[in-house]
XYZ file of C-alpha atoms in Angstrom:
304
model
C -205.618 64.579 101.869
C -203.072 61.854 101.792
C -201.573 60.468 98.089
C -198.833 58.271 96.981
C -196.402 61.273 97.623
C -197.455 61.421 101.511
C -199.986 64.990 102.005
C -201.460 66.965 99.236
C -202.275 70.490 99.668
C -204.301 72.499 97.276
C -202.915 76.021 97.526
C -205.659 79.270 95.818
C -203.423 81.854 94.697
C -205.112 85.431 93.981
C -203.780 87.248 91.309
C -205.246 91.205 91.506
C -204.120 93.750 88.716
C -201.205 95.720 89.116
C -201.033 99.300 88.769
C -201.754 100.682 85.594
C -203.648 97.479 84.752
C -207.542 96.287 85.548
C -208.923 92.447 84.920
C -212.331 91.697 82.886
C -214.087 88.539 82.956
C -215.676 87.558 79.846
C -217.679 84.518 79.841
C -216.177 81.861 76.772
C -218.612 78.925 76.353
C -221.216 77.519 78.919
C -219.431 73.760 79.762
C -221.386 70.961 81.125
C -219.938 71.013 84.393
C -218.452 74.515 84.795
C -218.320 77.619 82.870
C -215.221 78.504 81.286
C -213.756 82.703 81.043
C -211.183 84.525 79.770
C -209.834 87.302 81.645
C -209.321 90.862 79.079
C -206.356 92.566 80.417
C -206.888 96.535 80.094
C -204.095 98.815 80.924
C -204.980 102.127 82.819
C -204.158 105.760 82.275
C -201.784 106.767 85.373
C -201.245 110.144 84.386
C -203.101 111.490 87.529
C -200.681 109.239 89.858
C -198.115 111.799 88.270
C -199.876 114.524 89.183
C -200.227 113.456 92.393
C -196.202 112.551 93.480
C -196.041 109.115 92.307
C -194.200 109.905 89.746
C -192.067 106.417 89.513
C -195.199 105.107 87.705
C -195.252 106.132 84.039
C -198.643 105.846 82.148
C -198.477 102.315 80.105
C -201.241 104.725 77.711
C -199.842 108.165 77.286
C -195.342 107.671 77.666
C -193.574 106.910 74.495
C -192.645 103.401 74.205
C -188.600 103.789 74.521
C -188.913 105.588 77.767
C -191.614 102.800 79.696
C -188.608 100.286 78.371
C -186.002 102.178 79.693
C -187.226 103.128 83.165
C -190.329 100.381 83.921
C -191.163 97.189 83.855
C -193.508 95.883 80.626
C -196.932 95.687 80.841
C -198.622 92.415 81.200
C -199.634 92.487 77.971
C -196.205 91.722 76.920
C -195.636 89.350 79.378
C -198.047 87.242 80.872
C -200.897 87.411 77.845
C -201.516 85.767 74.776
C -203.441 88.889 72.899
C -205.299 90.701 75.391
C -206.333 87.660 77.624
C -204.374 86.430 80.545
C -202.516 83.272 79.722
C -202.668 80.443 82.473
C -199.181 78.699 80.867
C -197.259 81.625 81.010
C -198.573 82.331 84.226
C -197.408 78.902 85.483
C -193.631 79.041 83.826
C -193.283 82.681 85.513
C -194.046 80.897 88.743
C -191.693 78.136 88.485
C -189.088 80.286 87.783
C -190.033 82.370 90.372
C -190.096 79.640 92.788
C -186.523 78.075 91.449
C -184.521 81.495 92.096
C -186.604 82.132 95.451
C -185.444 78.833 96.752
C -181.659 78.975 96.613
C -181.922 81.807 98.872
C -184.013 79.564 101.649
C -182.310 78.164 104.677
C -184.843 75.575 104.453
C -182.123 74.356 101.350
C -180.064 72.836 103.722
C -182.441 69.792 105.321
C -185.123 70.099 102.681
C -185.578 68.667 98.967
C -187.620 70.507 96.601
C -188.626 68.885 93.149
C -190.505 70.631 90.772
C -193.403 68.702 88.893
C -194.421 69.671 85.362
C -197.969 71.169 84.992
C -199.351 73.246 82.333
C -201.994 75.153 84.186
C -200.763 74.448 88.023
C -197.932 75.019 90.073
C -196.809 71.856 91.834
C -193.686 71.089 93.878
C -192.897 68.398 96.056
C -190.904 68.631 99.285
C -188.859 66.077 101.227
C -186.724 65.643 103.937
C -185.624 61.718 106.215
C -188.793 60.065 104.541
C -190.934 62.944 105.257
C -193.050 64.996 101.852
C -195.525 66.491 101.049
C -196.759 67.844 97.554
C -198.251 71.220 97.079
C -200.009 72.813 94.098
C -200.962 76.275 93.611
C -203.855 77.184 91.589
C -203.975 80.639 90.426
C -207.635 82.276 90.596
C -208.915 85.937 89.502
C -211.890 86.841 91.870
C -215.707 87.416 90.237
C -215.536 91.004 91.708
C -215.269 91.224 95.627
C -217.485 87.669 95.821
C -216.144 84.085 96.881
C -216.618 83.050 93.242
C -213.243 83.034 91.211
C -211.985 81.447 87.881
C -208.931 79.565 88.415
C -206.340 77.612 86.829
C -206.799 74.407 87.305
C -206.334 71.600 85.633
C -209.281 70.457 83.247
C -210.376 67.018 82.309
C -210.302 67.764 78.938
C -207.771 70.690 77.024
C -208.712 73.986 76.658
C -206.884 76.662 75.020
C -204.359 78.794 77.838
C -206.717 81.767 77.895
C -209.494 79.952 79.192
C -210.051 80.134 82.580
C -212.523 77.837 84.800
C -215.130 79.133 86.940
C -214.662 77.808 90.928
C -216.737 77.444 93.930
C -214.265 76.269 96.128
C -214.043 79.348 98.356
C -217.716 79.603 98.795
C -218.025 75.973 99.177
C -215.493 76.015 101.955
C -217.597 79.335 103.868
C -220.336 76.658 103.819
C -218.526 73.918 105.406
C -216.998 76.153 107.641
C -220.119 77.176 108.737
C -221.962 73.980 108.899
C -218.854 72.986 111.286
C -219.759 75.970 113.681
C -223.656 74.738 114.305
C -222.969 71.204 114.101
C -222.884 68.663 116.943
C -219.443 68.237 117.847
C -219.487 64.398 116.950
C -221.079 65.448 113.600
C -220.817 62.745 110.833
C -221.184 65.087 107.786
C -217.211 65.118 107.275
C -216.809 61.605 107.601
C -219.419 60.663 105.067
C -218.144 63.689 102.462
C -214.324 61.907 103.073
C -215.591 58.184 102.344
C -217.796 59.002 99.706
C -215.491 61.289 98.015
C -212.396 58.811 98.023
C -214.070 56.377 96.478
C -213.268 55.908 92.379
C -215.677 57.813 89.812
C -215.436 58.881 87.039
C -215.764 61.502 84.179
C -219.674 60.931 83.674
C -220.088 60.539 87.403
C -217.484 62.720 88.857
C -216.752 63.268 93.104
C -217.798 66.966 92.528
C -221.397 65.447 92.096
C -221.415 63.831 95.323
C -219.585 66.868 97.389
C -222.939 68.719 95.924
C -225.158 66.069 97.049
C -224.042 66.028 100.616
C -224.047 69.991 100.459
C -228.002 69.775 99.181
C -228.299 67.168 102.275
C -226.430 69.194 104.769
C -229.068 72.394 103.675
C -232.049 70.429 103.722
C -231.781 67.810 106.689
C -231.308 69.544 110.504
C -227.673 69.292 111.576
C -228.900 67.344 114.845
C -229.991 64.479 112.680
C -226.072 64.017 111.494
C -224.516 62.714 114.539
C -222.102 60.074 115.010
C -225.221 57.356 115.229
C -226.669 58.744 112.145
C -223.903 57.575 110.129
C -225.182 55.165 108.265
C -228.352 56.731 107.639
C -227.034 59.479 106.227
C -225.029 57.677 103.662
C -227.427 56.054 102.693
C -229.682 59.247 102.347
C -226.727 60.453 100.343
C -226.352 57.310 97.927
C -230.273 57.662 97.475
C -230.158 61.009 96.802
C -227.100 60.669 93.775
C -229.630 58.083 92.665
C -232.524 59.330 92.488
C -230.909 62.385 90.645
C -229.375 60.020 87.937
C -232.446 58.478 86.980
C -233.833 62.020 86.329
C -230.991 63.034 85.068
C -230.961 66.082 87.104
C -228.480 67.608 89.878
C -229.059 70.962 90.574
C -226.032 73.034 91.099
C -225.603 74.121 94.649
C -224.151 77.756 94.904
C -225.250 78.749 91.729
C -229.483 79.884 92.204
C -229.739 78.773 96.000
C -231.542 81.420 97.883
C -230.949 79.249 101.366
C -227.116 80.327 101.439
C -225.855 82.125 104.328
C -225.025 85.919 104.023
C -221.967 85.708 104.557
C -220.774 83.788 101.338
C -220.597 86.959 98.846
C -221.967 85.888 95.118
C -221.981 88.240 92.379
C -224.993 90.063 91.700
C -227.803 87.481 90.175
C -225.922 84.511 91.653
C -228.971 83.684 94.342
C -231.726 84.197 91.478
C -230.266 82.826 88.659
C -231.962 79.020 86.996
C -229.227 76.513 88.901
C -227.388 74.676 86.042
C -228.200 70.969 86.051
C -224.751 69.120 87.000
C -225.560 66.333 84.358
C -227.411 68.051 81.791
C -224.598 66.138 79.661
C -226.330 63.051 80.877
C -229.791 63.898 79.852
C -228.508 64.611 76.197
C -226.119 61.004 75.767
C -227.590 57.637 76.421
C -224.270 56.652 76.499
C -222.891 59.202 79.010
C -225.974 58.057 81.237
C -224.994 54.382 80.925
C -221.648 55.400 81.920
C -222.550 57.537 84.711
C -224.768 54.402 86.043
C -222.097 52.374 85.818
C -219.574 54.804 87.685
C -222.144 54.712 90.240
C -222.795 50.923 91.027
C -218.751 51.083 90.776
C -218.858 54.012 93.770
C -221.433 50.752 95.664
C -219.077 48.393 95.312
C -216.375 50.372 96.540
């Protein structure tokens, strides 16, 4: 997508345990519109990797503490955790320098600009070069097993402490579309309405992410002949109806999360089809206030 600093791409980053090291996710506290984790680092015995020839790998467990400092790297306990829990800030500060000393030694130095733009739980860079940029910014995810669900990084609308991590559908949300592109008509409206819908101002109460999962509902539920080019304009206005009619019950189902209808192909963790779906604005159902906000977001999404 296009922004004041010319294109914007959104970059997923997997991070996967090193050697001697294995990732848990432990669920924190159930949010409104995500659930939040921490991610337990456990270090590993490696004796056995010994044993076996790879003997440049000393056991983080079992080798005196003098000789892991003299001849290996530290664990990531003492460097990229807070406690035992993976810590997104230091996570992001290791990456910038990273990305700093990596530079210099680019050829692309020479015609490009790089400028580095602060973030606490992101990576994000710009690059320029004769009035051309564009602005990239990793997000850093841990994977829910071997499914498309992760818990990433980014940046939250309200602060949480460095160890929390958000759950993210984005992958499995993207198998989806991907999909739905394969079996569409090839004058299909679907990403047209998603684009103009979703660049249009909301807000907290009444965020885009609600209308991505209305037009994902739609997109399940309506046959993809019905959303060509013609259609247009019904279908927006199936998808304003819909966001509507789910407001004044305060009730949007979650989409992934619960849906038995998703393809095979997008990998969930075990539980994920059956589960209840979480209801998207629970928060509205328990705030008058949030609800009059949320209504007001939405005659503001109308207008615009």
């Amino acid at each position: 997508p296009k922004n004041s600093g010319g294109v914007l791409y959104h970059v997923l980053v997997l991070l996967s345990p090193p050697p001697g090291h294995a990732f848990h996710l432990e669920l924190d506290t159930a949010g409104m519109l995500q659930r939040n984790f921490c991610v337990r680092v456990e270090l590993l015995c490696t004796c056995r990797g010994e044993q076996l020839g790879e003997e440049d790998m000393l056991c983080f467990l079992h080798h005196p503490e003098e000789e892991l400092r003299r001849r290996q790297e530290p664990s990531l306990l003492h460097t990229l955790c807070t406690g035992s829990y993976l810590d997104v800030e230091k996570i992001v500060r290791r990456f910038y320098r990273f990305v700093r000393v990596a530079w210099r030694l680019l050829p692309e130095t020479r015609h490009w600009r790089l400028m580095l733009q602060p973030s606490r739980r992101s990576c994000k860079f710009q690059l320029s070069k004769d009035g051309e940029r564009f602005t990239a910014e990793m997000i850093f995810g841990v994977q829910h097993g071997d499914s498309d669900i992760f818990v990433g990084s980014q940046p939250t609308e309200v602060a949480v402490p460095s160890t929390t991590w958000v759950e993210t559908f984005a992958v499995a949300e993207a198998k989806f579309f991907r999909r739905v592109s394969r079996q569409a008509p090839q004058d299909s409206c679907h990403c047209k309405c998603l684009q103009l819908l979703t660049h249009l101002p909301t807000g907290v109460d009444f965020p885009s992410y609600a209308v991505k999962t209305a037009v994902m509902h739609l997109l399940n539920g309506i046959p993809l002949t019905r959303w060509r080019r013609r259609d247009f304009r019904q279908r927006l206005l199936d998808i304003l109806k819909y966001l509507q009619c789910s407001l004044e019950i305060t009730h949007l189902r979650h989409f992934v999360i619960g849906n038995q209808c998703l393809p095979g192909e997008i990998r969930l963790p075990s539980g994920f089809r059956v589960a209840e779906p979480p209801n998207l604005f629970q928060h509205l159902a328990s705030s008058a206030e949030a609800h009059l906000r949320a209504v007001q977001e939405y005659n503001r999404l109308l207008q615009g």
